[in-house]
Every structure is written in structure tokens, then in C-alpha cells.
Amino acid sequence: MAKKTTLIDLQFGKSDPATPFCAKYGNKPDALLEILHDVQNELGHVPETSLPAIAHALNLSRAEVYGVATFYHDFHLKPTGKHHLKLCSAEACQSMGGRGLLAAVEKFLNVKMGGTTADGLVTLEATYCLGLCASAPAMMIDNRPVARVNADKVKSIVEGLRT
Amino acid sequence: MIKIYVPRDSSAKAVGADEVAAAIAAEAAAQKISVQIVRNSSRGMAWLETFVEVETPNGRMGYGPIEVGDVKRLFAAKFYEGGNDQLGHGLVDELPYLKNQERLTFARAGITDPVSLGDYVAHGGFEGLKKALAMTGAAIVAEVTESGLRGRGGAGFPTGIKWKTVHDAKADQKYVCCNADEGDSGTFADRMVMEGDPFMLIEGMTIAGIASGATKGFIYIRSEYPDAIATMKEAIGIAVEAKWLGQNIQSTDHCFDLEVRRGAGAYICGEETAMLESLEGKRGMVRAKPPIPALVGLFGKPTIINNVLSFAAVPYILSNGATAYKNYGMGRSRGTLPFQLAGNIKQGGLVEKAFGITLRTLINDFGGGTFTGRKVRAVQVGGPLGSYLPDSQLDLPMDYETFAANAAMVGHGGLVVFDDSVDMAAQARFAMEFCAIESCGKCTPCRIGSTRGAETIDKIVAGVDRDANLLLLEDLCQTMTDGSLCAMGGLTPMPVMSAVKHFPEDFDRPMMQAAE
């Protein structure tokens, strides 16, 4: 039986996919968030195996990089769905029925907030404000904002992802 | 050539503006009508988006809300010549919603193409910076101080005093940081500046650089605003190309570099010291103050940190003079504030007015009441850390001091309207829940108090030792107010206690309902 691998045990090679992104920002430690964003855009998540490579390139400890990657809601250390559906859960959207909308979306996707659909198509995430508060409720599908949504509209957007 | 304007603001794109623009282009091509489609910024009338405008000899005519299905009918009505349509609103400049505003910061909103330098300059752009380039840092600081401008992010600290501190500090490197982590629900004015008038922010920050002696600036933009990030980056590139940024700005000795940094979904990074940590590539943990960031800020250097709207107000102040700005407002709240009407409101959008306007005027006269047509029950002013105000307080004038005296805050000028279907106990619980999710964890009152607060509200609603738990909640809120390091834990009690105070009936209900 294999021993559980910790961050300290992880080996990394020169060919780690994160290394070029570190180089892009001159291996500067203050660019860590940008690097993590770029890695996630490329790979869909930030693989835990890449954290030591990033730490090495930026001359940070593995703990520091892990700490940053886990502090921010945006970063996923595990693979997620192909698409990200971010439903605004903040007050302005609540005032326009956001809570009911979330319940309906959870029901038809058959996932809870934070979960990924069984087919791996969509990860449902909460977001707190998209700046579309005058056209609530609002959501974002990947990087595309959508406003004045209702359950049917969300459903048809998700159906559209299947094609 | 007929000029047709279709906004590129994300509030328009989110309801299909790109598709509308494409449909207009296609229909024009099919009918062999020569049109130029300009992707302008938004007027800030969200309920009319997609708001299409056509240039006519009398001025621009507006149509909205336009969907793809309306386009063929618009062409049949010859809208491209200003023809009448059921969704026509006549001359845009004559619309009361816009006419009754005092747009200083948002003077170009909806009028220009956000990334057209030519449009910007033709509409008064860079006049402030031109003046600043010929002034000493101290003179610029004096002008900003004289204008009475206070931090628009919410704290309302006098901008001039902050700038003077950085100006007077001795250091080999100073920074200017723009806090564009506009995370408060009900606010979108920063986003509209960045997506709609990015050169104005660049101009304001560059003036701050010249004033303080800083040569490097960062704009920290939340990742929830992908369009703002893209537009700011594009505008910075254009400004550098045209020598409005970078080395030897407009052939003077002044240098100022600007860089966009993305946030990563942490509300706390809107707190200035957490933002600095994040800009340094670290966890967004709040720093203890003192030292203040003006002296020990980014990378330990003296740093001006202001909100987008504070920087955006500066070009007007420099170009028109401190007095022109100061003449607006009331008491110690000078100038204008771009209010944001949001939530359950019929005519949501951006209303820039001088301080002193009442909530009722904003909600009824501009907003037209609730979207659902029901009675307004509560208005949350100033974001998730702001108080819930009942109808009886809607006549308060919007002014930093008046609001503070009434246990409320103006904040970033966002108003979230709720109708009478709202459950205020649920809103109070959410305030605690949100604090628990977003707390950086550095101080105990915020990290643990928020979770205990949510639990206590659950007990109150469930009818468990209601009176004792209400006392406990009040005590907990006092501890959070007094003992938190920053506004996150320190102000979460505002929405909670205002809900308890103004809507006690929502916390006192039969056991049955709570048992669901």
C-alpha cells in the first residue's frame, strides 16, 4: 500500500507545465496570483504537483505557494468541470429571487453549490457580485456574464454547452 | 454613413448586446444601408440595455431594451434615421433619468468609445493631466485637498491628506495602487469606469503619481470583471503608445508605468492592506495599522491607495479647478457620488448626483420603485457591510456624517432595494455567513465571531432562548465591532444589528416556521 504523498515528497521536473508561466513573469514572487491564473486557464486547475515547481522558480517555500493557492476562491487544486457556472449569491441578486434560483439550478443540475455534474460538464460555483446588480439575478458562464437570468435561461445555457 | 451605437459594457453584453450589434450589422448589409456601428460605453440605464442609439442631426435617438428579435422591426421603422418605434425613447439627452443627474465623473458615459483615444481627448480627456504636468507635486496635492474629495471606496478619508503624506515621505520608490476590487454587492460604478472610460482612470492615477513622486502604479482588478481587465489592459497599451504613460510622458521628465493585476475571488482583498499583500503575491491577510500604507505600503514603500472613483474624480478637479468640484455637495461631503441603484428596482443603473440627495428621491424618482411593483421594505446602503434601512430612514440625505450619525454608511454609494417579501432574519444571517466565508482569518472576532453569529441567529429564528440569544448576538456584534482588525469583522454587525433593530418582527416568529 502506497504511503500518502505530501507536498514535501512531491518531485518535480524541469518540464513542469507551470514553469514557463513563472518565466513569463520573470520568476517574480509578486506575480504568483497571475501565474496561478495562467496555469489554471491552461490546465483547468492548478495541479498540486505543480506547486513545488512554482515554489522553486519563485524562490518561495512550498508552504507559501500552497497557502496562496488555497486562500483564494478562484483556484482549484483538483480537476473541475469543463465549464464553470458562477451564480451570483450576493444581496442584490438575492433581492431578485437569487436564493430560489440557486435551489432550482442545483435541482436540475443535480449538484450542490461547489459540485460538478456527473458528466463533468459543469461546475456550479457561488460568486459574490459580478457588478450586474442593476440587472439581477446575474451569473457568469466561464468568462461570459449573463444578466436577468431565470431557471429556464440557465437551463438553456447549460443545454447549449452540450452541443 | 449612419452612426449606430451599441454599448460594450458588460451590463449590455450580459443581455445580448453583441448579438444585437451583429444583427444590426447583418440587417444593414442585407438592406444595403451603410452604417458604422460604434461600441460605446453604457449610459448606465441598466433596464434599457441593450440601449441602441442612432446619431441624427438633432442629436442621438435612443431605443431600448433591444433584443435581436426587435432589429428587423427597427429597420422597418427606419430607426437609422431616428424613426419612431415602440421601444424608442426620443432624444437621449432629454431623458429625465440622465438630464437630472450631475455627471462630472461619468460625463462621457455612453457617449464615447471607451478605447478611442481620439474620443477621450475630444471630450475633455487629459486636460487635467496636461495641467498637472506643469505643476509641482505640492500644488497638485493642494488642489486635490482644496476640492474636499474623500475616498470613494467607502471610508471617506480625505484624499488630499493621504496624497500629502506620500508626497512628504522620503523613499527611493513610491507606488500608486488602485483598488478596483469592487466586491460590494450593489456596486458597479468602478466596473463602468474601467469598461467605459479607462483613460480617465489612467489619467487620475498618473496625476497621483506626479503629485506624490511615484513612478509605478498597479490596478488591482477583481477576477469577476474579465471585461474590465481586458479593457484596462488595452487602454494602457494605447496610452503608452501615445506617450500618455511610461517614460517621459508627453516629452516631460515625468515617468509613470501602470500594470493591471488580477484578484482571485477574495472579497477581503478590497481591504487596502489585504490588497497590498495580494499584490505582493501573498495570501490576502489584513495587516495591522499602523504603520499606514501611505508610509509603509506596497513592498514596504510609501503608497497611495485609492478607489477607482477617487482617482476618476481627479481629472475633473485638476481640469476645472477645486472650486468647481467643491461647489457640489453638502457639509463635509463635497462633490458628487455616482450612486448605483440595484437589486429589486424598476430602473436600476448609475445616478451621479451631488451629496445631499435622499434615498427616497433616488429610489422613487430615478429608480421608479421596485421591479416587482411591491412596497419597498428595506434598502441596504454601502454594500454587504452596510446597514439595512427601513422606510422611515429613506429621507436621510446622502452624506458621510449624517449616515454615520444614524448607524449607517454611504460606502461606495451602492443601494440594494428589497421589496416586502424579504426575510430580514435571513439577510442578517447571510451577513454573518458572508463574513465567515470571506474572513481572512487573522483576527478572532471576525474569524470565529461570524460563524457563532450565524449559529446564534439560527437559534433566535428557531425560537431557542430568543431573548437571551438576542442579547448574546448584540454582545457578539459589539465584540466584533470593537475587536476586529479591519472593516470586514468590524462592520458586519451593521447589517446584522440594523436588521434586528428595524425589523424585529422577522426575528420573532412561530416555532413552526423555523422547524422546516
mmCIF file of N, CA and C in Angstrom, chain B residues 137-205:
data_model
loop_
_atom_site.group_PDB
_atom_site.id
_atom_site.type_symbol
_atom_site.label_atom_id
_atom_site.label_comp_id
_atom_site.label_asym_id
_atom_site.label_seq_id
_atom_site.Cartn_x
_atom_site.Cartn_y
_atom_site.Cartn_z
ATOM 1 N N GLY B 137 4.342 68.793 -7.448
ATOM 2 C CA GLY B 137 3.579 67.794 -6.704
ATOM 3 C C GLY B 137 2.772 68.441 -5.595
ATOM 4 N N ALA B 138 3.401 69.365 -4.891
ATOM 5 C CA ALA B 138 2.734 70.014 -3.762
ATOM 6 C C ALA B 138 1.506 70.798 -4.218
ATOM 7 N N ALA B 139 1.606 71.425 -5.391
ATOM 8 C CA ALA B 139 0.482 72.210 -5.903
ATOM 9 C C ALA B 139 -0.684 71.300 -6.278
ATOM 10 N N ILE B 140 -0.369 70.134 -6.844
ATOM 11 C CA ILE B 140 -1.440 69.182 -7.195
ATOM 12 C C ILE B 140 -2.124 68.693 -5.920
ATOM 13 N N VAL B 141 -1.298 68.343 -4.925
ATOM 14 C CA VAL B 141 -1.851 67.869 -3.654
ATOM 15 C C VAL B 141 -2.755 68.937 -3.046
ATOM 16 N N ALA B 142 -2.319 70.194 -3.129
ATOM 17 C CA ALA B 142 -3.105 71.290 -2.560
ATOM 18 C C ALA B 142 -4.453 71.415 -3.271
ATOM 19 N N GLU B 143 -4.433 71.255 -4.579
ATOM 20 C CA GLU B 143 -5.669 71.359 -5.370
ATOM 21 C C GLU B 143 -6.655 70.248 -4.990
ATOM 22 N N VAL B 144 -6.125 69.029 -4.853
ATOM 23 C CA VAL B 144 -6.985 67.889 -4.502
ATOM 24 C C VAL B 144 -7.524 68.058 -3.074
ATOM 25 N N THR B 145 -6.677 68.564 -2.186
ATOM 26 C CA THR B 145 -7.109 68.799 -0.806
ATOM 27 C C THR B 145 -8.229 69.840 -0.786
ATOM 28 N N GLU B 146 -8.015 70.901 -1.542
ATOM 29 C CA GLU B 146 -8.972 72.005 -1.597
ATOM 30 C C GLU B 146 -10.341 71.557 -2.140
ATOM 31 N N SER B 147 -10.335 70.569 -3.019
ATOM 32 C CA SER B 147 -11.592 70.106 -3.628
ATOM 33 C C SER B 147 -12.495 69.414 -2.617
ATOM 34 N N GLY B 148 -11.902 68.974 -1.505
ATOM 35 C CA GLY B 148 -12.699 68.278 -0.499
ATOM 36 C C GLY B 148 -12.961 66.819 -0.832
ATOM 37 N N LEU B 149 -12.313 66.313 -1.883
ATOM 38 C CA LEU B 149 -12.525 64.920 -2.299
ATOM 39 C C LEU B 149 -12.162 63.967 -1.168
ATOM 40 N N ARG B 150 -13.078 63.019 -0.904
ATOM 41 C CA ARG B 150 -12.827 61.990 0.100
ATOM 42 C C ARG B 150 -12.903 60.615 -0.538
ATOM 43 N N GLY B 151 -12.193 59.682 0.052
ATOM 44 C CA GLY B 151 -12.063 58.348 -0.536
ATOM 45 C C GLY B 151 -13.409 57.739 -0.883
ATOM 46 N N ARG B 152 -13.586 57.412 -2.143
ATOM 47 C CA ARG B 152 -14.870 56.914 -2.620
ATOM 48 C C ARG B 152 -15.069 55.422 -2.396
ATOM 49 N N GLY B 153 -14.058 54.762 -1.877
ATOM 50 C CA GLY B 153 -14.186 53.331 -1.640
ATOM 51 C C GLY B 153 -15.148 53.029 -0.505
ATOM 52 N N GLY B 154 -15.352 54.005 0.357
ATOM 53 C CA GLY B 154 -16.284 53.788 1.456
ATOM 54 C C GLY B 154 -15.854 54.460 2.739
ATOM 55 N N ALA B 155 -14.545 54.524 2.973
ATOM 56 C CA ALA B 155 -14.073 55.056 4.244
ATOM 57 C C ALA B 155 -14.184 56.575 4.305
ATOM 58 N N GLY B 156 -14.136 57.240 3.157
ATOM 59 C CA GLY B 156 -14.328 58.685 3.129
ATOM 60 C C GLY B 156 -13.173 59.485 3.697
ATOM 61 N N PHE B 157 -11.964 58.906 3.663
ATOM 62 C CA PHE B 157 -10.794 59.630 4.168
ATOM 63 C C PHE B 157 -10.393 60.703 3.150
ATOM 64 N N PRO B 158 -10.046 61.904 3.630
ATOM 65 C CA PRO B 158 -9.681 62.981 2.688
ATOM 66 C C PRO B 158 -8.505 62.579 1.777
ATOM 67 N N THR B 159 -8.754 62.594 0.494
ATOM 68 C CA THR B 159 -7.762 62.138 -0.476
ATOM 69 C C THR B 159 -6.503 63.007 -0.444
ATOM 70 N N GLY B 160 -6.695 64.310 -0.319
ATOM 71 C CA GLY B 160 -5.560 65.229 -0.330
ATOM 72 C C GLY B 160 -4.582 64.954 0.809
ATOM 73 N N ILE B 161 -5.113 64.643 1.977
ATOM 74 C CA ILE B 161 -4.243 64.378 3.137
ATOM 75 C C ILE B 161 -3.429 63.106 2.906
ATOM 76 N N LYS B 162 -4.078 62.096 2.340
ATOM 77 C CA LYS B 162 -3.371 60.849 2.027
ATOM 78 C C LYS B 162 -2.232 61.120 1.037
ATOM 79 N N TRP B 163 -2.554 61.881 0.007
ATOM 80 C CA TRP B 163 -1.555 62.186 -1.025
ATOM 81 C C TRP B 163 -0.390 62.994 -0.446
ATOM 82 N N LYS B 164 -0.721 63.897 0.490
ATOM 83 C CA LYS B 164 0.319 64.734 1.082
ATOM 84 C C LYS B 164 1.294 63.879 1.896
ATOM 85 N N THR B 165 0.747 62.892 2.599
ATOM 86 C CA THR B 165 1.587 62.006 3.396
ATOM 87 C C THR B 165 2.595 61.291 2.498
ATOM 88 N N VAL B 166 2.123 60.804 1.363
ATOM 89 C CA VAL B 166 3.025 60.094 0.445
ATOM 90 C C VAL B 166 3.995 61.089 -0.202
ATOM 91 N N HIS B 167 3.475 62.262 -0.546
ATOM 92 C CA HIS B 167 4.328 63.297 -1.147
ATOM 93 C C HIS B 167 5.479 63.654 -0.208
ATOM 94 N N ASP B 168 5.167 63.808 1.077
ATOM 95 C CA ASP B 168 6.177 64.236 2.057
ATOM 96 C C ASP B 168 7.132 63.122 2.468
ATOM 97 N N ALA B 169 6.748 61.873 2.227
ATOM 98 C CA ALA B 169 7.602 60.748 2.639
ATOM 99 C C ALA B 169 8.848 60.693 1.764
ATOM 100 N N LYS B 170 9.971 60.336 2.399
ATOM 101 C CA LYS B 170 11.220 60.211 1.632
ATOM 102 C C LYS B 170 11.452 58.729 1.338
ATOM 103 N N ALA B 171 11.595 58.394 0.071
ATOM 104 C CA ALA B 171 11.835 56.999 -0.302
ATOM 105 C C ALA B 171 12.393 56.931 -1.709
ATOM 106 N N ASP B 172 13.131 55.851 -1.989
ATOM 107 C CA ASP B 172 13.699 55.699 -3.333
ATOM 108 C C ASP B 172 12.639 55.266 -4.340
ATOM 109 N N GLN B 173 11.562 54.701 -3.830
ATOM 110 C CA GLN B 173 10.480 54.267 -4.718
ATOM 111 C C GLN B 173 9.151 54.452 -4.000
ATOM 112 N N LYS B 174 8.181 54.998 -4.715
ATOM 113 C CA LYS B 174 6.823 55.104 -4.181
ATOM 114 C C LYS B 174 5.876 54.477 -5.194
ATOM 115 N N TYR B 175 4.682 54.098 -4.709
ATOM 116 C CA TYR B 175 3.720 53.449 -5.593
ATOM 117 C C TYR B 175 2.347 54.117 -5.520
ATOM 118 N N VAL B 176 1.598 53.927 -6.606
ATOM 119 C CA VAL B 176 0.187 54.310 -6.626
ATOM 120 C C VAL B 176 -0.604 53.042 -6.906
ATOM 121 N N CYS B 177 -1.506 52.681 -6.016
ATOM 122 C CA CYS B 177 -2.309 51.478 -6.224
ATOM 123 C C CYS B 177 -3.779 51.828 -6.301
ATOM 124 N N CYS B 178 -4.413 51.281 -7.324
ATOM 125 C CA CYS B 178 -5.842 51.500 -7.455
ATOM 126 C C CYS B 178 -6.581 50.268 -6.982
ATOM 127 N N ASN B 179 -7.452 50.482 -6.025
ATOM 128 C CA ASN B 179 -8.258 49.399 -5.513
ATOM 129 C C ASN B 179 -9.491 49.244 -6.400
ATOM 130 N N ALA B 180 -9.427 48.273 -7.289
ATOM 131 C CA ALA B 180 -10.543 48.000 -8.189
ATOM 132 C C ALA B 180 -11.131 46.629 -7.877
ATOM 133 N N ASP B 181 -11.099 46.303 -6.583
ATOM 134 C CA ASP B 181 -11.667 45.040 -6.123
ATOM 135 C C ASP B 181 -13.083 45.335 -5.626
ATOM 136 N N GLU B 182 -13.890 45.846 -6.545
ATOM 137 C CA GLU B 182 -15.239 46.311 -6.194
ATOM 138 C C GLU B 182 -16.147 45.126 -5.876
ATOM 139 N N GLY B 183 -16.033 44.636 -4.638
ATOM 140 C CA GLY B 183 -16.742 43.408 -4.293
ATOM 141 C C GLY B 183 -18.105 43.606 -3.660
ATOM 142 N N ASP B 184 -18.424 44.852 -3.304
ATOM 143 C CA ASP B 184 -19.698 45.099 -2.641
ATOM 144 C C ASP B 184 -20.865 44.810 -3.564
ATOM 145 N N SER B 185 -21.784 44.013 -3.081
ATOM 146 C CA SER B 185 -22.986 43.792 -3.866
ATOM 147 C C SER B 185 -23.733 45.110 -3.992
ATOM 148 N N GLY B 186 -24.261 45.357 -5.179
ATOM 149 C CA GLY B 186 -24.987 46.600 -5.402
ATOM 150 C C GLY B 186 -24.117 47.705 -5.950
ATOM 151 N N THR B 187 -22.861 47.408 -6.210
ATOM 152 C CA THR B 187 -21.986 48.435 -6.766
ATOM 153 C C THR B 187 -21.399 47.977 -8.100
ATOM 154 N N PHE B 188 -21.309 48.925 -9.015
ATOM 155 C CA PHE B 188 -20.760 48.609 -10.334
ATOM 156 C C PHE B 188 -20.173 49.845 -11.003
ATOM 157 N N ALA B 189 -20.019 50.928 -10.228
ATOM 158 C CA ALA B 189 -19.502 52.168 -10.810
ATOM 159 C C ALA B 189 -18.032 52.014 -11.214
ATOM 160 N N ASP B 190 -17.252 51.290 -10.406
ATOM 161 C CA ASP B 190 -15.849 51.070 -10.758
ATOM 162 C C ASP B 190 -15.763 50.300 -12.072
ATOM 163 N N ARG B 191 -16.610 49.278 -12.163
ATOM 164 C CA ARG B 191 -16.608 48.471 -13.379
ATOM 165 C C ARG B 191 -16.949 49.341 -14.584
ATOM 166 N N MET B 192 -17.935 50.209 -14.416
ATOM 167 C CA MET B 192 -18.326 51.070 -15.537
ATOM 168 C C MET B 192 -17.217 52.036 -15.932
ATOM 169 N N VAL B 193 -16.445 52.508 -14.967
ATOM 170 C CA VAL B 193 -15.309 53.377 -15.295
ATOM 171 C C VAL B 193 -14.278 52.579 -16.095
ATOM 172 N N MET B 194 -13.949 51.404 -15.606
ATOM 173 C CA MET B 194 -12.887 50.632 -16.260
ATOM 174 C C MET B 194 -13.292 50.125 -17.638
ATOM 175 N N GLU B 195 -14.556 49.716 -17.775
ATOM 176 C CA GLU B 195 -15.018 49.226 -19.071
ATOM 177 C C GLU B 195 -15.392 50.381 -19.992
ATOM 178 N N GLY B 196 -15.800 51.507 -19.408
ATOM 179 C CA GLY B 196 -16.384 52.567 -20.213
ATOM 180 C C GLY B 196 -15.519 53.800 -20.422
ATOM 181 N N ASP B 197 -14.597 54.053 -19.494
ATOM 182 C CA ASP B 197 -13.776 55.260 -19.619
ATOM 183 C C ASP B 197 -12.395 55.004 -19.005
ATOM 184 N N PRO B 198 -11.705 53.998 -19.521
ATOM 185 C CA PRO B 198 -10.456 53.571 -18.868
ATOM 186 C C PRO B 198 -9.367 54.647 -18.851
ATOM 187 N N PHE B 199 -9.365 55.511 -19.859
ATOM 188 C CA PHE B 199 -8.316 56.547 -19.887
ATOM 189 C C PHE B 199 -8.459 57.512 -18.722
ATOM 190 N N MET B 200 -9.697 57.687 -18.237
ATOM 191 C CA MET B 200 -9.919 58.580 -17.106
ATOM 192 C C MET B 200 -9.222 58.045 -15.857
ATOM 193 N N LEU B 201 -9.291 56.725 -15.661
ATOM 194 C CA LEU B 201 -8.612 56.130 -14.511
ATOM 195 C C LEU B 201 -7.095 56.239 -14.676
ATOM 196 N N ILE B 202 -6.636 55.989 -15.902
ATOM 197 C CA ILE B 202 -5.202 56.123 -16.184
ATOM 198 C C ILE B 202 -4.747 57.554 -15.891
ATOM 199 N N GLU B 203 -5.555 58.512 -16.334
ATOM 200 C CA GLU B 203 -5.222 59.924 -16.122
ATOM 201 C C GLU B 203 -5.167 60.256 -14.628
ATOM 202 N N GLY B 204 -6.174 59.814 -13.895
ATOM 203 C CA GLY B 204 -6.220 60.097 -12.456
ATOM 204 C C GLY B 204 -5.046 59.496 -11.707
ATOM 205 N N MET B 205 -4.689 58.263 -12.065
ATOM 206 C CA MET B 205 -3.567 57.604 -11.387
ATOM 207 C C MET B 205 -2.239 58.253 -11.745
#
